[in-house]
CSV table of C-alpha atoms in Angstrom, one decimal:
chain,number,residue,atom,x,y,z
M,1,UNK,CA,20.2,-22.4,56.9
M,2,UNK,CA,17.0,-20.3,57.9
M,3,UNK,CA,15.2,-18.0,56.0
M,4,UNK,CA,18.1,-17.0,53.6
M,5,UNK,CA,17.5,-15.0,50.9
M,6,UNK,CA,18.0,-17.3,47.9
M,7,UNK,CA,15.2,-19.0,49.6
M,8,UNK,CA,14.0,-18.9,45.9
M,9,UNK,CA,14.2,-21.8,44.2
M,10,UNK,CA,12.2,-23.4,41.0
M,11,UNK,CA,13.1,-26.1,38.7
M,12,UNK,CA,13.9,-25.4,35.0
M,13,UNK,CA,12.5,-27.2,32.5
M,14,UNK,CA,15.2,-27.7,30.1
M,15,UNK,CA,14.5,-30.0,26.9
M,16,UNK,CA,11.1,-29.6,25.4
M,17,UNK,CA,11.6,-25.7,25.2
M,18,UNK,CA,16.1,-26.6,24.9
M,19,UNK,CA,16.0,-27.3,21.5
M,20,UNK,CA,13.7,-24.9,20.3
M,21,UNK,CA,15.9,-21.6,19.8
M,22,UNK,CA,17.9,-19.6,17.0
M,23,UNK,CA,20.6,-17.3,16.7
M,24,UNK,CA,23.9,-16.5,15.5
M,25,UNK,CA,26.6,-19.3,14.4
M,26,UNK,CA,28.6,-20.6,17.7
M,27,UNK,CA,32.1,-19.5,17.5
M,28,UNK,CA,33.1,-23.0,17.4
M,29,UNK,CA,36.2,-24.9,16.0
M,30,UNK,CA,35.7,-27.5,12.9
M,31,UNK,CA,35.6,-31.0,13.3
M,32,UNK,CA,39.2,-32.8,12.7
M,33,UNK,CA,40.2,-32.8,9.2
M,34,UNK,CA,42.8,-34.6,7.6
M,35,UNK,CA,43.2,-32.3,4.8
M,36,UNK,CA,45.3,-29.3,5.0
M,37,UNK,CA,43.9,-25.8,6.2
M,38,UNK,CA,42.0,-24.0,3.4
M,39,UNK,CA,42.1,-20.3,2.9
M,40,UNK,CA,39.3,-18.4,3.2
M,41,UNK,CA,38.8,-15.9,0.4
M,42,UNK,CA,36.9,-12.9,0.2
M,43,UNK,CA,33.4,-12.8,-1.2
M,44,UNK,CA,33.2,-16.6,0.0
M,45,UNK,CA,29.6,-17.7,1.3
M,46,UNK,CA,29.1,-17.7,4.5
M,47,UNK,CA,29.2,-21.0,6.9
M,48,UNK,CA,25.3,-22.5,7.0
M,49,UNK,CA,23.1,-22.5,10.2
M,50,UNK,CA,23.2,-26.1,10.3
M,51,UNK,CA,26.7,-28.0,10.2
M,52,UNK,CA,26.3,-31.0,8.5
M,53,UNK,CA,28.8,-33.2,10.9
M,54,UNK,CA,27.0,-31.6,13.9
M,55,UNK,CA,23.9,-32.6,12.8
M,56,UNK,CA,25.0,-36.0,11.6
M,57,UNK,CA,26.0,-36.4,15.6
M,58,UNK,CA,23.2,-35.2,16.7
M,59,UNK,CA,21.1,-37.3,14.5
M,60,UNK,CA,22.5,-40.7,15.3
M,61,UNK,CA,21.7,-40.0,19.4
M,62,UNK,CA,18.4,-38.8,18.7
M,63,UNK,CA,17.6,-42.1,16.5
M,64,UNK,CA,19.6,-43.8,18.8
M,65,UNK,CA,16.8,-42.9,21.7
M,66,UNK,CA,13.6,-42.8,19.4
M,67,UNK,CA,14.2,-46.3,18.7
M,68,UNK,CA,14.9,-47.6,21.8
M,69,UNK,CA,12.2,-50.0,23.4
M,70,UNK,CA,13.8,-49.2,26.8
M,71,UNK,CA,16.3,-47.6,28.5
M,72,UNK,CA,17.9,-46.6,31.9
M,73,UNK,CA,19.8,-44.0,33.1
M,74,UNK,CA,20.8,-41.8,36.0
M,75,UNK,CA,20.9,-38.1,35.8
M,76,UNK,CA,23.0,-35.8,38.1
M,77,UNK,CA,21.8,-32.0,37.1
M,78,UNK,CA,22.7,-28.8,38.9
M,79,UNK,CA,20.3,-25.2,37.6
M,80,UNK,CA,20.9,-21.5,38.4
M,81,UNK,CA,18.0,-20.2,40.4
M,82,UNK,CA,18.1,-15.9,39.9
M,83,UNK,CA,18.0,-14.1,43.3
M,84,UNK,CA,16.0,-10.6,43.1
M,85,UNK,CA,19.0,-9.7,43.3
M,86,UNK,CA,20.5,-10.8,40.6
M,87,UNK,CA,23.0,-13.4,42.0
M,88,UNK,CA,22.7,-16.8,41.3
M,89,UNK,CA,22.4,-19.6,43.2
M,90,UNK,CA,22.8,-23.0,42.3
M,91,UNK,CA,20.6,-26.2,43.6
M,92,UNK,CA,21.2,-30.1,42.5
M,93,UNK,CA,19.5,-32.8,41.9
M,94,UNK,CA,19.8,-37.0,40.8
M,95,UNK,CA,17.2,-38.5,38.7
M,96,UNK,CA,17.1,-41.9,38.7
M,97,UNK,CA,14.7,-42.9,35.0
M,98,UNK,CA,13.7,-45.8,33.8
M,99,UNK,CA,11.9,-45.8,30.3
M,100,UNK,CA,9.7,-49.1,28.6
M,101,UNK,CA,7.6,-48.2,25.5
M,102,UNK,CA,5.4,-47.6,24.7
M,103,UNK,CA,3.8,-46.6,28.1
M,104,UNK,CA,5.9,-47.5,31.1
M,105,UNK,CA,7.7,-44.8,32.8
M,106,UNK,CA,9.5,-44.3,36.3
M,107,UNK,CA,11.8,-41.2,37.7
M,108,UNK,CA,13.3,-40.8,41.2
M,109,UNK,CA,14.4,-37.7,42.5
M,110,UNK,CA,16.6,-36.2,45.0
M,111,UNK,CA,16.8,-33.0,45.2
M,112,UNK,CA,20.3,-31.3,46.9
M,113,UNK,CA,18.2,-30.5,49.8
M,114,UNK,CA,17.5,-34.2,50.3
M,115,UNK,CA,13.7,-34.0,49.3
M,116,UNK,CA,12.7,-36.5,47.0
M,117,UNK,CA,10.0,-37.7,44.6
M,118,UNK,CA,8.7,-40.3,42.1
M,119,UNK,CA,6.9,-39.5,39.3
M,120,UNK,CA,5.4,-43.3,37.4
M,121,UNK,CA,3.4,-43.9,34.4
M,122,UNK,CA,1.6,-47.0,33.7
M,123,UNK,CA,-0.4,-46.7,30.7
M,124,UNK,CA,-3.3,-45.5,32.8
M,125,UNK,CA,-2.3,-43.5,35.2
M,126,UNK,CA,0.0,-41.0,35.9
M,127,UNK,CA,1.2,-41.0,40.1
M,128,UNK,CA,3.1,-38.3,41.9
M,129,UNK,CA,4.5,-39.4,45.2
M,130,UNK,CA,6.2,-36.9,47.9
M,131,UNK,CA,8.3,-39.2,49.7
M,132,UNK,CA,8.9,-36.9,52.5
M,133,UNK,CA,5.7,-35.9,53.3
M,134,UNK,CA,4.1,-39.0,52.0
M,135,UNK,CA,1.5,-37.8,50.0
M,136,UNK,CA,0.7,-38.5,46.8
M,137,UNK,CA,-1.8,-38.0,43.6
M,138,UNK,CA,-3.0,-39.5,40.3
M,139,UNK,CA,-4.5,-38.6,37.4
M,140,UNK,CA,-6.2,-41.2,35.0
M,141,UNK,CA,-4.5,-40.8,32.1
M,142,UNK,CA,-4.3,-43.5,29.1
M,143,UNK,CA,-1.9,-43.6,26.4
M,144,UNK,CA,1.9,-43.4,25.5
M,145,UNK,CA,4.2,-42.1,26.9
M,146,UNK,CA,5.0,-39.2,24.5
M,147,UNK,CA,1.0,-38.5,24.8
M,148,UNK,CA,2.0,-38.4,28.7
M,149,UNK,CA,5.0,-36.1,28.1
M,150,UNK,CA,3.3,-33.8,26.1
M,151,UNK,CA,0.2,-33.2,28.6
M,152,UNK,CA,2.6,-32.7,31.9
M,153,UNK,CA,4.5,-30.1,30.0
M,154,UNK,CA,2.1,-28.3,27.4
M,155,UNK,CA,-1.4,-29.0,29.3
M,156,UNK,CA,-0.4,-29.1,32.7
M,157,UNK,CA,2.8,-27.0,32.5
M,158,UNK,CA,5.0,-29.4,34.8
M,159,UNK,CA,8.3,-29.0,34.4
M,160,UNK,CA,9.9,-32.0,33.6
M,161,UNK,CA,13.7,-31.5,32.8
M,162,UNK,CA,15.1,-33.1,29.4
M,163,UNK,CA,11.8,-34.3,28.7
M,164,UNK,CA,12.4,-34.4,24.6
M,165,UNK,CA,15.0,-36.8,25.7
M,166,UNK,CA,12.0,-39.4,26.0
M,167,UNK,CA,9.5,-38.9,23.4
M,168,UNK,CA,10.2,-41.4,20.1
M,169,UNK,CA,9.7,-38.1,18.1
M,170,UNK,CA,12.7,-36.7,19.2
M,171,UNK,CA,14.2,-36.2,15.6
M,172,UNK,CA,11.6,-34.5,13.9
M,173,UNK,CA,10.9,-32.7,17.3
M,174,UNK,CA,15.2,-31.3,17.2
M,175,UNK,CA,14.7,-30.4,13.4
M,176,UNK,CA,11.7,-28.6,13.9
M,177,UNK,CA,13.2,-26.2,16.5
M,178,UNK,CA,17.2,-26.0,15.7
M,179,UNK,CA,18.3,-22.8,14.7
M,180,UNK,CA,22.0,-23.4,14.6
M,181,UNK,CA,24.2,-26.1,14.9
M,182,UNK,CA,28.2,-26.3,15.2
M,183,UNK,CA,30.5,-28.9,16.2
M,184,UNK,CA,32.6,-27.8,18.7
M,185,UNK,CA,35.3,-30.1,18.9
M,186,UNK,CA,36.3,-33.8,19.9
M,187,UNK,CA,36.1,-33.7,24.0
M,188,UNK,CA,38.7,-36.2,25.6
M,189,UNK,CA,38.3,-35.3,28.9
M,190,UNK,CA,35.0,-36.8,29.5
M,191,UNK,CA,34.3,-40.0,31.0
M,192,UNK,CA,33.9,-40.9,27.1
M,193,UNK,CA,35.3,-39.7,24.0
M,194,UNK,CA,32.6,-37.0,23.3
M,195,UNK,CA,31.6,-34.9,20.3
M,196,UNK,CA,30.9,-31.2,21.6
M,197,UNK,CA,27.9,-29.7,19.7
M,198,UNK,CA,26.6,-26.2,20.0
M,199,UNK,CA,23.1,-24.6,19.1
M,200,UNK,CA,20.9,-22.5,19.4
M,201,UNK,CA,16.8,-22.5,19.3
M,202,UNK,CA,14.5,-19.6,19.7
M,203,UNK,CA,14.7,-19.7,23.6
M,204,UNK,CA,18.0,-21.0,24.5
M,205,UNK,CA,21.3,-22.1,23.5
M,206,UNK,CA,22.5,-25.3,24.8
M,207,UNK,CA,25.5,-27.6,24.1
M,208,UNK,CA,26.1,-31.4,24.3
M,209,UNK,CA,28.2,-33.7,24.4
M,210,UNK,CA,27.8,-36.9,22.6
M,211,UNK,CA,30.0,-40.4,23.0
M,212,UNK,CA,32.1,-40.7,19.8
M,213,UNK,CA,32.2,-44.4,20.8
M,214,UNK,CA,30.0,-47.3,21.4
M,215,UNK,CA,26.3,-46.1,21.2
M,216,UNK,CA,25.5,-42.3,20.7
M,217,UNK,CA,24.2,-41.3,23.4
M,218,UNK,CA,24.3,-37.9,25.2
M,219,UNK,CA,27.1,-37.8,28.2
M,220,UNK,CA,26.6,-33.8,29.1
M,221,UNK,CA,23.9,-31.3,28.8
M,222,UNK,CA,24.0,-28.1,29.3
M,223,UNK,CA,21.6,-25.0,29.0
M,224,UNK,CA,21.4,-21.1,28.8
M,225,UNK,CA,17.6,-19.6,28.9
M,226,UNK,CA,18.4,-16.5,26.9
M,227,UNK,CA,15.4,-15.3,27.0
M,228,UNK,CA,15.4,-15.3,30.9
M,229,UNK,CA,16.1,-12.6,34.0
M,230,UNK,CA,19.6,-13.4,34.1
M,231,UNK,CA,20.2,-16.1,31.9
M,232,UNK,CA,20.3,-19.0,34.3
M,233,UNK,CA,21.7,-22.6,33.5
M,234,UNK,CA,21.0,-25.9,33.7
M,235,UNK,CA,23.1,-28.8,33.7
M,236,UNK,CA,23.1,-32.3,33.6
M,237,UNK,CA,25.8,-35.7,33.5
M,238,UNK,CA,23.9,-38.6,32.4
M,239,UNK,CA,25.7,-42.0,33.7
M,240,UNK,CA,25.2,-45.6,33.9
M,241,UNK,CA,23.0,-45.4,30.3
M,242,UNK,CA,21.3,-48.9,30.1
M,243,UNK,CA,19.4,-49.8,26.2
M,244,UNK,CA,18.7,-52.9,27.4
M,245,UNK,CA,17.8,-53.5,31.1
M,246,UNK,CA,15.8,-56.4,32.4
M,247,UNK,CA,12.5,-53.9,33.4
M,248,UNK,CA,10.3,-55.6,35.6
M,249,UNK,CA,6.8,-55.2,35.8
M,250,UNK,CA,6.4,-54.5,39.6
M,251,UNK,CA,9.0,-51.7,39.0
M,252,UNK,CA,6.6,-49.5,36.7
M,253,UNK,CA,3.2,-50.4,38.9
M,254,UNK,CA,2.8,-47.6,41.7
M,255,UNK,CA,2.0,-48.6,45.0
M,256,UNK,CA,1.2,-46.0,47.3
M,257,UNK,CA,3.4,-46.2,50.5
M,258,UNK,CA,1.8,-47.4,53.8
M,259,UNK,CA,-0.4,-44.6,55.3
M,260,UNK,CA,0.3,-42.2,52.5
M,261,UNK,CA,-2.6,-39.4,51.6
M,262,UNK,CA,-3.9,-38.5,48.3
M,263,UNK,CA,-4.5,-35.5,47.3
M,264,UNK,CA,-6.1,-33.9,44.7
M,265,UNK,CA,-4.8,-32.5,41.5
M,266,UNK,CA,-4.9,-29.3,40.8
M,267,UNK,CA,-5.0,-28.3,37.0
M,268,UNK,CA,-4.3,-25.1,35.6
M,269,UNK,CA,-7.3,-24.0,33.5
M,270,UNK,CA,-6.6,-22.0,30.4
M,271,UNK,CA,-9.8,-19.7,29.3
M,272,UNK,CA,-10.7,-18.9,26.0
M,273,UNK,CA,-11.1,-15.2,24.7
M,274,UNK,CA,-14.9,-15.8,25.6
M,275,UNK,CA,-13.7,-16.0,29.1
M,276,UNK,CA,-14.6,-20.2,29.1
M,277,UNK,CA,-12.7,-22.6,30.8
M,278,UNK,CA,-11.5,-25.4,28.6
M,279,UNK,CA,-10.3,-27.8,31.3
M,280,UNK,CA,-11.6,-28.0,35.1
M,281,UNK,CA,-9.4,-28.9,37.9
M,282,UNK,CA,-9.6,-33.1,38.7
């Protein structure tokens, strides 16, 4: 298609902003209860922000990922992208991750389009490959990965969709930022049994859905940026959820392709109120 007009297109960056929102309680249904339906009297105080079953869910698949040594797992995620005219349109993409603390990180990407990508992270380094155009760059980086997550998105301002969904402080990092939390109700059209939660941070509202059986670990994702032009969405499926893959180390070492360029890394500098630059472009 040439030159249309929803030529505009930008990734979101869901998680590490998702969970940090507020608002009013979801309209949502109680969990199954045995017991039979109590009246609701006048004067009676009203529901808390936090549902406690919710946040038990919620709590379990956040542990569940903290504690994991190493995972795998395929994302497919579709995001609105707002027109300047107001319309949305809506762009795909496959992620392909593979996580080994407490430094070893891998994503492939496939964008709708067909473009794709690999971000890695060694320990030492952190490599960006364009597949396409066969370029890549690096920046020396030691530590963890949650040290790693936390410069791409809050130094470097990458967006790097669901990307609480891989730091080991992703229950104090939900509790910090929740707002509200409901449960929804028990989801049996999933490829799982799921538990449907609600919430709301500051900046967005997002649900999930949760698998009521075997491990707890997210099945469905999805998004609202309230605070955004048009409140555009992101979604994601996650599939094929691995806690215990056989992670070979040639699979987290980056090798640039044959006759692929590097290129430099440009850094967005942030200036103090004197007008310094704290960082410098690498």
């Amino acid at each position: 298609m040439n030159g249309p007009r929803w030529l505009i297109r930008s990734a979101l960056c869901p998680l590490l902003c998702a969970f940090a929102l507020a608002g009013p309680a979801f309209g949502a249904e109680a969990p199954p209860s045995d017991g039979p339906p109590q009246a609701v009297e006048q004067g009676e105080p009203e529901d808390p922000p936090i549902d406690d079953e919710a946040m038990t869910v919620l709590t379990r698949m956040a542990d569940t990922l903290a504690q994991a040594q190493r995972f795998t797992v395929t994302i497919r995620a579709s995001y609105d992208v707002v027109q300047d005219t107001g319309e949305k349109i809506t762009f795909g993409e496959r992620r392909a991750v593979i996580l080994n603390r407490p430094d070893g990180l891998r994503v492939e990407a496939q964008e709708s389009d067909g473009k794709r990508s690999l971000v890695m992270f060694d320990g030492k380094a952190i490599s960006v490959l364009n597949v396409d155009e066969n370029v890549y760059a690096q920046i020396e980086r030691a530590g963890t990965i949650d040290d790693t997550v936390r410069y791409l998105v809050q130094d470097l301002r990458v967006r790097l969709p669901l990307a609480l969904l891989l730091v080991s402080t992703l229950p104090d990092e939900l509790e910090q930022r929740l707002q509200t939390l409901d449960y929804v109700e028990r989801d049996t059209l999933t490829a799982v049994p799921t538990d449907h939660l609600a919430g709301r941070t500051e900046d967005v509202d997002f649900q999930i859905w949760i698998a009521a059986e075997g491990p707890p670990l997210p099945q469905r994702v999805t998004i609202t940026y309230k605070g955004d032009e048009g409140e555009p969405q992101y979604r994601a499926d996650f599939s094929d959820w691995n806690l215990n893959p056989d992670v070979q180390p040639a699979q987290l070492a980056f090798h640039p392709p044959e006759g692929a360029e590097r290129i430099p890394v440009m850094i967005r500098v942030r200036r103090t109120a004197a007008g310094s630059a704290e960082g410098a472009p690498k």
